[in-house]
mmCIF file of C-alpha atoms in Angstrom:
data_model
loop_
_atom_site.group_PDB
_atom_site.id
_atom_site.type_symbol
_atom_site.label_atom_id
_atom_site.label_comp_id
_atom_site.label_asym_id
_atom_site.label_seq_id
_atom_site.Cartn_x
_atom_site.Cartn_y
_atom_site.Cartn_z
ATOM 1 C CA MET A 962 0.017 0.003 0.001
ATOM 2 C CA MET A 963 2.741 2.414 0.939
ATOM 3 C CA ASN A 964 4.440 1.767 -2.409
ATOM 4 C CA GLY A 965 1.330 2.887 -4.223
ATOM 5 C CA LEU A 966 0.620 5.954 -1.991
ATOM 6 C CA VAL A 967 4.147 7.353 -2.139
ATOM 7 C CA PRO A 968 4.027 8.321 -5.873
ATOM 8 C CA ILE A 969 0.546 9.814 -5.416
ATOM 9 C CA LEU A 970 1.712 11.963 -2.537
ATOM 10 C CA LEU A 971 4.776 13.083 -4.534
ATOM 11 C CA LEU A 972 2.560 13.990 -7.496
ATOM 12 C CA LEU A 973 0.115 15.946 -5.286
ATOM 13 C CA GLY A 974 3.006 17.759 -3.586
ATOM 14 C CA SER A 975 4.471 18.669 -7.002
ATOM 15 C CA LEU A 976 1.106 19.949 -8.246
ATOM 16 C CA LYS A 977 0.633 22.056 -5.153
ATOM 17 C CA THR A 978 4.141 23.477 -5.501
ATOM 18 C CA VAL A 979 3.476 24.380 -9.157
ATOM 19 C CA LEU A 980 0.109 25.919 -8.364
#
């Protein structure tokens, strides 16, 4: 589960940083 959540959290963090 962690392995699948990590990339999602990274993507969300990147999107928030860009926005």
